[in-house]
Tab-separated table of C-alpha atoms in Angstrom:
chain	number	residue	atom	x	y	z
D	1	SER	CA	0.000	0.000	0.000
D	2	GLN	CA	1.147	3.541	-0.627
D	3	GLN	CA	2.608	5.596	2.174
D	4	GLY	CA	0.972	8.862	1.234
D	5	GLU	CA	-2.633	9.553	0.415
D	6	GLU	CA	-3.638	12.878	-1.053
D	7	ASP	CA	-6.948	14.547	-0.479
D	8	PRO	CA	-8.912	15.512	-2.460
D	9	GLN	CA	-8.328	13.228	-5.436
D	10	ALA	CA	-9.494	15.989	-7.762
D	11	LEU	CA	-9.948	19.724	-7.308
D	12	SER	CA	-11.361	22.318	-9.705
D	13	ILE	CA	-11.121	26.006	-8.864
D	14	GLN	CA	-11.389	29.381	-10.555
D	15	GLU	CA	-8.244	31.137	-11.674
D	16	GLY	CA	-7.041	33.459	-8.958
D	17	GLU	CA	-8.389	31.343	-6.103
D	18	ASN	CA	-6.203	29.445	-3.675
D	19	ALA	CA	-5.815	25.660	-3.917
D	20	THR	CA	-5.158	23.463	-0.916
D	21	MET	CA	-4.150	19.820	-1.112
D	22	ASN	CA	-3.545	17.495	1.791
D	23	CYS	CA	-1.313	14.481	2.248
D	24	SER	CA	-1.499	11.917	5.014
D	25	TYR	CA	1.136	9.284	5.625
D	26	LYS	CA	1.503	6.231	7.804
D	27	THR	CA	5.014	5.892	9.204
D	28	SER	CA	7.533	8.259	10.731
D	29	ILE	CA	9.373	10.300	8.151
D	30	ASN	CA	12.463	12.439	7.960
D	31	ASN	CA	11.331	14.491	4.987
D	32	LEU	CA	8.308	15.086	2.782
D	33	GLN	CA	8.356	16.423	-0.744
D	34	TRP	CA	5.766	17.754	-3.153
D	35	TYR	CA	5.976	17.216	-6.898
D	36	ARG	CA	3.975	18.441	-9.885
D	37	GLN	CA	3.256	16.410	-12.997
D	38	ASN	CA	1.860	17.965	-16.123
D	39	SER	CA	-0.099	15.645	-18.372
D	40	GLY	CA	2.166	13.151	-20.117
D	41	ARG	CA	5.330	14.501	-18.546
D	42	GLY	CA	7.770	13.556	-15.808
D	43	LEU	CA	7.547	14.852	-12.272
D	44	VAL	CA	9.042	18.149	-11.223
D	45	HIS	CA	10.126	18.831	-7.660
D	46	LEU	CA	8.355	21.725	-5.952
D	47	ILE	CA	9.427	21.800	-2.331
D	48	LEU	CA	10.964	19.649	0.414
D	49	ILE	CA	10.168	19.987	4.102
D	50	ARG	CA	12.108	18.154	6.791
D	51	SER	CA	10.586	16.512	9.834
D	52	ASN	CA	11.905	19.227	12.163
D	53	GLU	CA	10.252	21.979	10.103
D	54	ARG	CA	6.618	23.052	10.389
D	55	GLU	CA	6.185	25.401	7.465
D	56	LYS	CA	8.025	26.325	4.324
D	57	HIS	CA	7.416	28.830	1.541
D	58	SER	CA	8.542	28.992	-2.065
D	59	GLY	CA	6.998	31.691	-4.241
D	60	ARG	CA	3.235	31.052	-4.333
D	61	LEU	CA	3.647	27.717	-2.554
D	62	ARG	CA	3.222	27.150	1.155
D	63	VAL	CA	3.772	23.738	2.707
D	64	THR	CA	2.974	22.758	6.257
D	65	LEU	CA	3.921	19.605	8.101
D	66	ASP	CA	2.291	18.209	11.224
D	67	THR	CA	4.242	15.135	12.301
D	68	SER	CA	1.905	14.479	15.235
D	69	LYS	CA	-0.984	14.053	12.789
D	70	LYS	CA	1.220	12.547	10.072
D	71	SER	CA	-0.074	15.045	7.563
D	72	SER	CA	1.067	17.813	5.242
D	73	SER	CA	-0.696	20.416	3.169
D	74	LEU	CA	0.269	22.250	0.004
D	75	LEU	CA	-1.262	25.654	-0.603
D	76	ILE	CA	-1.006	27.329	-3.991
D	77	THR	CA	-2.040	30.964	-3.792
D	78	ALA	CA	-3.459	33.067	-6.632
D	79	SER	CA	-3.780	30.070	-8.952
D	80	ARG	CA	-3.038	30.325	-12.660
D	81	ALA	CA	-4.037	28.217	-15.643
D	82	ALA	CA	-0.462	26.909	-15.769
D	83	ASP	CA	-0.956	25.348	-12.324
D	84	THR	CA	-3.275	22.761	-13.877
D	85	ALA	CA	-1.484	19.482	-13.160
D	86	SER	CA	-1.377	16.526	-10.793
D	87	TYR	CA	0.338	17.054	-7.466
D	88	PHE	CA	1.988	14.283	-5.464
D	89	CYS	CA	3.486	14.074	-2.021
D	90	ALA	CA	6.423	11.772	-1.410
D	91	THR	CA	7.937	10.669	1.873
D	92	GLY	CA	11.358	9.466	2.891
D	93	SER	CA	11.927	7.744	6.198
D	94	TYR	CA	14.551	5.813	8.094
D	95	SER	CA	12.168	2.890	8.560
D	96	SER	CA	11.641	2.581	4.804
D	97	ALA	CA	15.361	2.187	4.280
D	98	SER	CA	15.966	4.780	1.581
D	99	LYS	CA	12.669	4.296	-0.208
D	100	ILE	CA	10.908	7.430	-1.452
D	101	ILE	CA	7.224	6.538	-1.545
D	102	PHE	CA	4.642	8.545	-3.441
D	103	GLY	CA	1.002	9.164	-2.721
D	104	SER	CA	-1.827	8.758	-5.192
D	105	GLY	CA	-1.972	12.416	-6.199
D	106	THR	CA	-4.435	15.291	-6.518
D	107	ARG	CA	-5.557	16.386	-9.984
D	108	LEU	CA	-5.882	20.166	-9.967
D	109	SER	CA	-7.811	21.978	-12.693
D	110	ILE	CA	-7.824	25.754	-12.915
D	111	ARG	CA	-10.841	27.217	-14.705
D	112	PRO	CA	-10.193	30.470	-16.616
G	1	ASN	CA	24.035	18.713	-18.108
G	2	ALA	CA	21.469	16.347	-19.616
G	3	GLY	CA	20.091	15.327	-16.193
G	4	VAL	CA	18.297	11.962	-16.243
G	5	THR	CA	17.985	10.341	-19.638
G	6	GLN	CA	15.639	7.440	-20.312
G	7	THR	CA	15.471	5.341	-23.446
G	8	PRO	CA	13.386	4.342	-25.258
G	9	LYS	CA	10.467	6.762	-24.948
G	10	PHE	CA	7.968	4.245	-26.297
G	11	GLN	CA	8.061	0.462	-26.539
G	12	VAL	CA	5.603	-2.244	-27.525
G	13	LEU	CA	6.310	-5.812	-26.478
G	14	LYS	CA	4.600	-9.135	-26.887
G	15	THR	CA	3.846	-11.232	-23.846
G	16	GLY	CA	6.911	-13.220	-22.855
G	17	GLN	CA	9.467	-10.957	-24.498
G	18	SER	CA	12.265	-9.463	-22.465
G	19	MET	CA	13.779	-6.014	-22.694
G	20	THR	CA	15.861	-3.469	-20.847
G	21	LEU	CA	14.834	0.086	-20.097
G	22	GLN	CA	17.868	2.331	-19.937
G	23	CYS	CA	18.468	5.125	-17.440
G	24	ALA	CA	21.535	7.329	-17.194
G	25	GLN	CA	22.305	10.422	-15.124
G	26	ASP	CA	25.228	12.820	-15.351
G	27	MET	CA	24.879	14.510	-11.953
G	28	ASN	CA	27.028	12.031	-10.011
G	29	HIS	CA	24.035	11.025	-7.907
G	30	GLU	CA	24.460	8.012	-5.691
G	31	TYR	CA	20.730	7.332	-5.395
G	32	MET	CA	18.749	6.050	-8.371
G	33	SER	CA	15.321	4.484	-8.559
G	34	TRP	CA	12.662	3.127	-10.888
G	35	TYR	CA	8.948	3.816	-10.589
G	36	ARG	CA	5.931	2.742	-12.572
G	37	GLN	CA	2.822	4.851	-12.995
G	38	ASP	CA	-0.461	3.308	-14.032
G	39	PRO	CA	-3.270	5.475	-15.462
G	40	GLY	CA	-4.734	7.870	-12.920
G	41	MET	CA	-2.481	6.610	-10.169
G	42	GLY	CA	0.586	7.657	-8.296
G	43	LEU	CA	4.065	6.256	-8.666
G	44	ARG	CA	5.020	2.895	-7.220
G	45	LEU	CA	8.642	2.122	-6.438
G	46	ILE	CA	10.048	-0.912	-8.259
G	47	HIS	CA	13.742	-0.987	-7.306
G	48	TYR	CA	16.294	1.468	-6.054
G	49	SER	CA	20.035	1.779	-5.566
G	50	VAL	CA	22.130	3.813	-3.144
G	51	GLY	CA	25.381	3.350	-5.035
G	52	ALA	CA	27.286	1.204	-7.508
G	53	GLY	CA	26.918	-2.467	-6.661
G	54	ILE	CA	24.023	-1.864	-4.248
G	55	THR	CA	20.369	-2.449	-5.169
G	56	ASP	CA	17.219	-3.189	-3.212
G	57	GLN	CA	13.563	-3.890	-3.782
G	58	GLY	CA	10.787	-1.350	-3.659
G	59	GLU	CA	7.026	-1.810	-3.401
G	60	VAL	CA	6.460	-3.784	-6.616
G	61	PRO	CA	9.698	-5.603	-7.594
G	62	ASN	CA	8.285	-8.834	-9.025
G	63	GLY	CA	9.032	-9.360	-12.715
G	64	TYR	CA	11.839	-6.801	-12.785
G	65	ASN	CA	15.607	-6.975	-12.312
G	66	VAL	CA	18.127	-4.191	-11.857
G	67	SER	CA	21.876	-3.836	-11.599
G	68	ARG	CA	24.146	-0.900	-10.835
G	69	SER	CA	27.609	-1.440	-12.229
G	70	THR	CA	28.386	2.288	-12.516
G	71	THR	CA	27.236	5.439	-10.742
G	72	GLU	CA	25.750	6.774	-13.983
G	73	ASP	CA	23.604	3.879	-15.196
G	74	PHE	CA	20.678	1.999	-13.679
G	75	PRO	CA	18.977	-0.279	-16.233
G	76	LEU	CA	15.650	-1.984	-15.547
G	77	ARG	CA	15.124	-5.419	-17.059
G	78	LEU	CA	11.790	-7.037	-17.735
G	79	LEU	CA	12.460	-10.749	-17.751
G	80	SER	CA	9.252	-12.024	-19.361
G	81	ALA	CA	6.836	-9.220	-20.157
G	82	ALA	CA	3.210	-9.533	-19.071
G	83	PRO	CA	0.202	-7.316	-19.914
G	84	SER	CA	0.125	-6.253	-16.238
G	85	GLN	CA	3.451	-4.516	-16.836
G	86	THR	CA	1.867	-2.088	-19.294
G	87	SER	CA	2.648	1.233	-17.668
G	88	VAL	CA	4.746	4.378	-17.819
G	89	TYR	CA	8.150	3.884	-16.248
G	90	PHE	CA	10.123	6.692	-14.650
G	91	CYS	CA	13.718	6.705	-13.549
G	92	ALA	CA	14.791	9.172	-10.868
G	93	SER	CA	18.028	10.116	-9.141
G	94	SER	CA	19.077	12.091	-6.113
G	95	GLN	CA	21.978	12.881	-3.880
G	96	TYR	CA	22.230	10.492	-0.971
G	97	VAL	CA	23.073	11.501	2.527
G	98	LEU	CA	25.022	8.695	4.120
G	99	LYS	CA	24.609	9.880	7.686
G	100	THR	CA	20.820	9.949	7.466
G	101	GLY	CA	20.571	6.872	5.280
G	102	THR	CA	18.091	8.552	2.984
G	103	PRO	CA	18.056	10.421	-0.293
G	104	ASP	CA	17.755	13.727	1.484
G	105	GLU	CA	17.403	15.879	-1.534
G	106	LYS	CA	14.921	16.235	-4.344
G	107	LEU	CA	14.495	13.581	-6.981
G	108	PHE	CA	15.302	14.411	-10.570
G	109	PHE	CA	13.080	12.519	-12.997
G	110	GLY	CA	13.555	11.323	-16.535
G	111	SER	CA	10.843	11.936	-19.104
G	112	GLY	CA	9.507	8.386	-18.886
G	113	THR	CA	9.116	5.281	-21.026
G	114	GLN	CA	5.632	4.305	-22.138
G	115	LEU	CA	5.529	0.519	-22.331
G	116	SER	CA	2.700	-1.557	-23.788
G	117	VAL	CA	2.665	-5.329	-23.469
G	118	LEU	CA	0.261	-7.079	-25.820
């Protein structure tokens, strides 16, 4: 079974609105990453947050991590049409012995 | 730098055939991995390697073999292709932090190989 599960599975919002995606995981981690995948393409790294961090920003992206709840959220502010893509969380942990495990993803659609 | 290069981009096989998907990176990354992505799903880890001569199994290793004779290359071999192996395959690499025992940096992905097994 996959380590991370994203919620919601699909999200459709109006351009300019904020998009929030959530990721829950099962085992202790030492870092969590978010990736974007445009249709038919490879994955592109967005942001990495370590287990001792609670929040991180990169441009219009804000990631939070709550290790007590084993969850993370990705917020994209002021969405644009180009943000239409699938978003995946991925976790790395000592217990998984160097495995980076991906969640099932959130498909984000931005309506013009 | 080319980054992570995967070949071929597309491949059609018949059931029972064998083939090798190639992956090469020029970033001197110790960590390399193979994932498969089925339609509408996330990525599942097949095999990974933390350095030359070292490989280990991921979530879905059955039907696949890997080897790591050099830092740059990490080929994935399908021994006897089955229709269930129809998927898009991604190779990824990262720096590896020995003291934490994890790839502690972002993964760089290849552009993928779309494989169909008839």
